[in-house]
Coordinates of C-alpha atoms and ligand atoms in Angstrom, one line a residue:
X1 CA 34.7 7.7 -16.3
X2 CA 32.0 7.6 -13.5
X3 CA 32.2 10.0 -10.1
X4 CA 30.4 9.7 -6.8
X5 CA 28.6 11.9 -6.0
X6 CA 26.3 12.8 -2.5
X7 CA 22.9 11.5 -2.7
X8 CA 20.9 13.3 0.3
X9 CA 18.4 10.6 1.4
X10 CA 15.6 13.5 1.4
X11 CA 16.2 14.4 -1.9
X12 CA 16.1 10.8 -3.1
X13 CA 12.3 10.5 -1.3
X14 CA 11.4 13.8 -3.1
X15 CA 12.0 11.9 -6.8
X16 CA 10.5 8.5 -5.4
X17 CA 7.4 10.4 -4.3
X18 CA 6.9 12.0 -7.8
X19 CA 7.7 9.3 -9.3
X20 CA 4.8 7.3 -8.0
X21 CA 2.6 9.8 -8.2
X22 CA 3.0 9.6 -12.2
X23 CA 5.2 12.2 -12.8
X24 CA 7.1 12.1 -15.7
X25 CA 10.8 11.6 -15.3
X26 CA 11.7 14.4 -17.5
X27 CA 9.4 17.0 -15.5
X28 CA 11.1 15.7 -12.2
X29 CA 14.9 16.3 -14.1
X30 CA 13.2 19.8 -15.2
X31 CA 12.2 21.0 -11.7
X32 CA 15.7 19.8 -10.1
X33 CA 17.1 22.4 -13.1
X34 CA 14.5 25.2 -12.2
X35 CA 16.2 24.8 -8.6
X36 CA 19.8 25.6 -9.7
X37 CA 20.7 21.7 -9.8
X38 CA 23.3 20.6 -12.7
X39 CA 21.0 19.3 -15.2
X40 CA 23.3 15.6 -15.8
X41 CA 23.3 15.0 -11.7
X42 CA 19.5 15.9 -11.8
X43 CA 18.9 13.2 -14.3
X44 CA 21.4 10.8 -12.9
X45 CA 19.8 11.0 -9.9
X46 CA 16.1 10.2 -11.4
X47 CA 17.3 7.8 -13.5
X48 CA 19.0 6.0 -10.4
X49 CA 15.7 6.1 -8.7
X50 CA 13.7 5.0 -11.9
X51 CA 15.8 2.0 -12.3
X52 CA 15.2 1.1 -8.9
X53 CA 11.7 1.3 -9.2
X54 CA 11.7 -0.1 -12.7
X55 CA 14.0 -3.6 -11.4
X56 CA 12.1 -3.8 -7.9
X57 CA 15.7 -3.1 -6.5
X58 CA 16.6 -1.5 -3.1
X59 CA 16.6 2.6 -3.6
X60 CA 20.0 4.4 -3.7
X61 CA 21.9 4.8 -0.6
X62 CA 23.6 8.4 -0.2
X63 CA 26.3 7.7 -2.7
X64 CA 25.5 7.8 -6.2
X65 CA 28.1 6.7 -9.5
X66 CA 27.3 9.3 -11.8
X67 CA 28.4 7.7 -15.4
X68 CA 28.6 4.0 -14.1
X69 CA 26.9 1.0 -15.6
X70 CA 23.3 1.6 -15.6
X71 CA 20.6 -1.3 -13.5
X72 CA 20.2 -4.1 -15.7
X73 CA 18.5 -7.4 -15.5
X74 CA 20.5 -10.2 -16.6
X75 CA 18.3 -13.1 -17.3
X76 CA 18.5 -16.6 -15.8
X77 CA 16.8 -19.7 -16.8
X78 CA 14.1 -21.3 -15.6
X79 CA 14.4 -23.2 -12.5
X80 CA 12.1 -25.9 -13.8
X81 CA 13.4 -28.9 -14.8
X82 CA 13.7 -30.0 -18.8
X83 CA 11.6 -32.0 -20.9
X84 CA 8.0 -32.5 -22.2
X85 CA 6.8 -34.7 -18.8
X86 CA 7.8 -33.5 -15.4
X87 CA 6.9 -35.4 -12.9
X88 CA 5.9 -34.3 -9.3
X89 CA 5.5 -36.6 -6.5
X90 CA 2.1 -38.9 -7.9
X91 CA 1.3 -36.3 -10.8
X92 CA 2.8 -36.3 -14.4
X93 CA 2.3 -32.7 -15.8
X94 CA 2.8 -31.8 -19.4
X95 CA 4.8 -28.9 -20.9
X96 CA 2.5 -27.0 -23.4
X97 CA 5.4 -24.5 -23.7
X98 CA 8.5 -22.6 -22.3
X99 CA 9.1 -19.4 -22.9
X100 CA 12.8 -17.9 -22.6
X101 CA 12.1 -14.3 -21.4
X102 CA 10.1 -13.8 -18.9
X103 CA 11.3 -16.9 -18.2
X104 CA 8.0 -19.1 -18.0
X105 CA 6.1 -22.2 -18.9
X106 CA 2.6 -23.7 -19.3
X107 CA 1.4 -27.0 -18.2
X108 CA -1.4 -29.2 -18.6
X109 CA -2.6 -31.1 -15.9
X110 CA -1.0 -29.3 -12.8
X111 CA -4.3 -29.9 -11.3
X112 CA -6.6 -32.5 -11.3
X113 CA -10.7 -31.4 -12.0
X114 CA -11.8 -32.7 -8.3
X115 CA -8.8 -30.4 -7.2
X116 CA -9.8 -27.6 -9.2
X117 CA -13.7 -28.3 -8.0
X118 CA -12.6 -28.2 -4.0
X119 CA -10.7 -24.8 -4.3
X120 CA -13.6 -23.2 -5.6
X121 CA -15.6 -24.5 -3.0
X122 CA -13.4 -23.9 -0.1
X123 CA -13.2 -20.3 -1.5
X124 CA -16.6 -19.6 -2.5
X125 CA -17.6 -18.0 0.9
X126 CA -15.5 -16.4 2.1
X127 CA -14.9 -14.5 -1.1
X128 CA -13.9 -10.7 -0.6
X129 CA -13.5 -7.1 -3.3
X130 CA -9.8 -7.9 -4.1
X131 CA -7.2 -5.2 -2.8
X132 CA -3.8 -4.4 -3.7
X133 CA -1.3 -2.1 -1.8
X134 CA -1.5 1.7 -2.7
X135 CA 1.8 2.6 -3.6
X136 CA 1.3 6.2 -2.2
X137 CA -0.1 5.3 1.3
X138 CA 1.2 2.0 1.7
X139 CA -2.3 0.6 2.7
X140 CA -5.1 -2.2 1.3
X141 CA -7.2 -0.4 -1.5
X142 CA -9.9 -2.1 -3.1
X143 CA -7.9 -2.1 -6.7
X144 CA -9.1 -0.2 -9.6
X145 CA -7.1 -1.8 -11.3
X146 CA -8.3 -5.4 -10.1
X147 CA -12.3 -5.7 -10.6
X148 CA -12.1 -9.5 -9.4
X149 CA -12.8 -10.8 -5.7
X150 CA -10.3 -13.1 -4.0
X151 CA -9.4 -14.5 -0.9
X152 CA -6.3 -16.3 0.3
X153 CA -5.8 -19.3 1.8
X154 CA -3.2 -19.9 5.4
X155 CA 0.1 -21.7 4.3
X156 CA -0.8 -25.5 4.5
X157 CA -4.2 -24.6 5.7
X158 CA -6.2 -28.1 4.7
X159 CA -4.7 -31.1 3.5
X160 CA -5.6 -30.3 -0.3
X161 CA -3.9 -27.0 0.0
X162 CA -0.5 -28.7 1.6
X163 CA -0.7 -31.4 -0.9
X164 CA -1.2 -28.5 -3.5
X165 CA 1.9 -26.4 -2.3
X166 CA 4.1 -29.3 -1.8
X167 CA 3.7 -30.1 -5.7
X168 CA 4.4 -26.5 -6.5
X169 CA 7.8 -26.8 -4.2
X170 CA 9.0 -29.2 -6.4
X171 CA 8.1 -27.5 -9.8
X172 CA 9.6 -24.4 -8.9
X173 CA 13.0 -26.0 -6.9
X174 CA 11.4 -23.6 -4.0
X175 CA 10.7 -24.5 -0.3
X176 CA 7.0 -24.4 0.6
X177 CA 7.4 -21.5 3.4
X178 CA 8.8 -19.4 0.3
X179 CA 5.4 -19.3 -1.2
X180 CA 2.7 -16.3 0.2
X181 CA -0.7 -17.7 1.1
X182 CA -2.4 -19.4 -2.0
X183 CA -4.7 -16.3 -3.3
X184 CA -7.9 -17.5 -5.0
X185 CA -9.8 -14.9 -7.6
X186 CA -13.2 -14.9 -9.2
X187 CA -13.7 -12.9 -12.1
X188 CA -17.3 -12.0 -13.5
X189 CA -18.1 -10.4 -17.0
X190 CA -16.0 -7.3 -17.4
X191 CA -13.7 -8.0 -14.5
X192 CA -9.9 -7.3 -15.3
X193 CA -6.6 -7.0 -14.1
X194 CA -4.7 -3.9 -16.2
X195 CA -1.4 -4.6 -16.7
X196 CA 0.9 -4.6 -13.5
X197 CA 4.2 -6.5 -12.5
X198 CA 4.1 -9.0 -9.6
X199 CA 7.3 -7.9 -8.0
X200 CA 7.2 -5.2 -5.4
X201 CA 8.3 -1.6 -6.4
X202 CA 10.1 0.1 -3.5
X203 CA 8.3 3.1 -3.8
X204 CA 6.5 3.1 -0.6
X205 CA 7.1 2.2 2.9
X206 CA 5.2 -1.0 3.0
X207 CA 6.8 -3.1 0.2
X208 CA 10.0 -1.9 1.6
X209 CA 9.0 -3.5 4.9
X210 CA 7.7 -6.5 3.0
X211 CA 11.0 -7.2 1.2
X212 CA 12.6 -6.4 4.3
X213 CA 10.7 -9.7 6.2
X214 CA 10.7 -12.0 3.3
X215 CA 13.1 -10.6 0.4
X216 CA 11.1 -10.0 -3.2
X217 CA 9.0 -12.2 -5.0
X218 CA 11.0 -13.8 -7.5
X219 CA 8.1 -16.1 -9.5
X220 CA 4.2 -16.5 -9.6
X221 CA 2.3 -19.5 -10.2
X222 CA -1.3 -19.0 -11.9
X223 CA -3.5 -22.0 -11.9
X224 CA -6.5 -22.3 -13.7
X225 CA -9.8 -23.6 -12.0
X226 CA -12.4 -23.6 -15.2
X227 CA -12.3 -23.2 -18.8
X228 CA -13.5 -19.7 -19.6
X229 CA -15.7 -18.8 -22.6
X230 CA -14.8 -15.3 -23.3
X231 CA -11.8 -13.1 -22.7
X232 CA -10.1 -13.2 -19.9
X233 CA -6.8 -14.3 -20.8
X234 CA -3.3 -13.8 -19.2
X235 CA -1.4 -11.6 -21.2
X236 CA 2.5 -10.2 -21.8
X237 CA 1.9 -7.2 -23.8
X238 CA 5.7 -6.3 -23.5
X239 CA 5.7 -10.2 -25.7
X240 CA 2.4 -10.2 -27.0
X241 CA 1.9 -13.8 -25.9
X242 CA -1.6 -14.7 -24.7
X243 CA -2.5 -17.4 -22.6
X244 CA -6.2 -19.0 -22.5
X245 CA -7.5 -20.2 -19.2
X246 CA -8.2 -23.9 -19.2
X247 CA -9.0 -26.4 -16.3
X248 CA -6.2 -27.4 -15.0
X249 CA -3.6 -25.7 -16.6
X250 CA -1.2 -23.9 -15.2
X251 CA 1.3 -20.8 -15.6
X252 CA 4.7 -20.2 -13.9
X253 CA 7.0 -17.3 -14.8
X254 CA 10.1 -16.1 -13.0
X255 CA 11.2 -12.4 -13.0
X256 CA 13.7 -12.4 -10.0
X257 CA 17.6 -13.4 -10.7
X258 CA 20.1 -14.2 -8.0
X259 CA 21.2 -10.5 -7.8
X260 CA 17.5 -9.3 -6.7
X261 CA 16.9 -7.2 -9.6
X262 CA 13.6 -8.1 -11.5
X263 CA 12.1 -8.6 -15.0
X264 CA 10.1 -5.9 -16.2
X265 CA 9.3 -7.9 -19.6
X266 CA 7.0 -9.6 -16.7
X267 CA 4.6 -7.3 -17.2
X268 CA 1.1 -8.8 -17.6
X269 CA -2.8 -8.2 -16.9
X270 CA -5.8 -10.4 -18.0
X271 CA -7.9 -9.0 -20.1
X272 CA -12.1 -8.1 -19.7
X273 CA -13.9 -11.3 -18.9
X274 CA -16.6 -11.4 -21.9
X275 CA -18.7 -14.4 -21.2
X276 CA -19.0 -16.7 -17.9
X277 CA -17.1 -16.4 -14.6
X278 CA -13.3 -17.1 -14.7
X279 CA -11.4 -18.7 -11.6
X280 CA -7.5 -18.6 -10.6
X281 CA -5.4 -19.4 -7.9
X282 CA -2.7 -17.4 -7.7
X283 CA 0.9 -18.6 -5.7
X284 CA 3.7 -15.8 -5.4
X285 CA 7.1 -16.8 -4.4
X286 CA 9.7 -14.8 -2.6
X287 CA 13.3 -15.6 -2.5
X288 CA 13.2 -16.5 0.7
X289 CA 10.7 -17.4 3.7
X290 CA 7.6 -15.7 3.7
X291 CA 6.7 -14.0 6.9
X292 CA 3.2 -12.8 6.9
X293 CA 2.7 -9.3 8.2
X294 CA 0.2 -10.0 11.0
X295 CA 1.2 -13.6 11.5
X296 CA -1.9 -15.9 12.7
Ligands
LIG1 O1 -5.9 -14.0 -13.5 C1 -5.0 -13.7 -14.2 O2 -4.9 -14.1 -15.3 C2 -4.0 -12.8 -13.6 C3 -3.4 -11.9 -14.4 C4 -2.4 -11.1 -13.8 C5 -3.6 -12.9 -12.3 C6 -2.6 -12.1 -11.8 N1 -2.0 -11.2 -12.6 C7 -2.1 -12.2 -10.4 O3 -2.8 -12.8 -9.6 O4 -1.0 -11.6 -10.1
LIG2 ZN1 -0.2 -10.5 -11.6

């Protein structure tokens, strides 16, 4: 039997900020007891937050169901179509493999090697530290836990990059304004990304706003530019699944279902570049139209 309960909003905040400062859920429960709270509201009310924060889903309102079904993410297949060949528009590309949870595939020959060749030139200069949003502040950090630079690209912004999104639209049975500016990265020896999810937790103020303009992102796209020769492979260590970077090739996993709760076996990082330079370029979807925060 479940019971609602209040959920003050400040009180909710309290175990968001704590939570994303690394506190352990168990020392937040513990500090709500050591303050006279009843210690099975104290850690449904963590565990609510938690879950939110776990799923990428909205925090609690001010009513909580204590004993109800906990989060959970129910699954949902690919939205790719079946089959070893998929066409899209004047390219065949192969299926390498699919992957049931995260729901994912790899492809040869998403990309052509002149294609491959005029991203990284188009990118090339105007190449920048790459930055990530700090989930206390809200604002652009140059990421520790990101050692590559990167740049993005305008929606459409040249005719290879329209030509580019408009076969990714059809892969991923998504409308091209659903996809965030194409992010291009260049990984050097040592470079890394430490394991992260795509999907944005809504432990601060600016993801919140950013799900608020364009809903979550529900599926990334990783394109490979150049073979590389050591390390840096795209890896599920919730799976243990490894995926080498070839020319070319691509990578599309979906985390988000139709109830906006997200796939945390989605985690991923790529691992220490050991030899030679690396390229990606990066598309994240959202479930809806992406509206740039500073349009223009
Ligand atoms: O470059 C990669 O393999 C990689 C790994 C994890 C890229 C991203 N995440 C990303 O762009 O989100
Ligand atoms: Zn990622």
């Amino acid at each position: 039997m479940s019971i609602t309960v209040n959920f003050p909003a400040e009180v909710r905040d309290w175990i968001a900020a704590n939570l994303t400062r690394g506190v352990a859920p168990q020392a937040i429960v513990n500090e709500m007891v050591a303050r006279n709270n009843a210690a099975e509201l104290a850690s449904a009310m963590v565990d609510a937050v938690s879950s939110a924060f776990l799923y990428g889903a909205p925090l609690p309102g001010d009513k909580l169901e204590v004993g109800g079904a906990p989060l959970s993410y129910e699954p949902e297949p690919l939205r790719v179509a079946d089959g070893p060949l998929i066409q899209l528009g004047e390219r065949k590309v192969r299926v390498l493999s699919r992957l049931q949870r995260p729901a994912a595939v790899h492809l040869a020959n998403f990309l052509s090697g002149d294609e491959c060749e005029q991203l990284i030139a188009l990118a090339q200069p105007r190449l920048d530290r790459s930055t990530v949003v700090d989930p206390v502040t809200g604002r652009n950090v140059v990421a520790g836990h990101r050692s590559s630079h990167g740049m993005f690209f305008r929606l459409c912004e040249t005719p290879l990059i329209a030509r580019i999104e408009a076969r990714i639209a059809l892969l991923t049975g998504t409308p091209v304004e659903n996809g965030e500016g194409l992010q291009m990265l260049h990984y050097e020896v040592g470079a890394e990304s430490t394991p992260h999810v795509d999907y944005l937790i809504t432990g601060n103020a600016a993801n919140r706003e950013s799900i608020a303009r364009s809903g979550q992102r529900m599926g990334t796209l990783l394109m490979y530019l150049k073979d590389v020769e050591g390390g840096g492979e795209t890896v599920f260590p919730q799976l243990g699944w490894s995926v080498a970077p070839q020319r070319g090739h691509a990578l599309y996993f979906e985390y988000g279902n139709r109830f906006g709760l997200c796939d945390p076996s989605s985690l991923h990082a790529s691992t220490p570049l050991r030899a030679g330079d690396k390229w990606v370029a990066t598309k994240w979807i959202r479930n809806r139209q992406f509206v740039p925060r500073n349009p223009g």
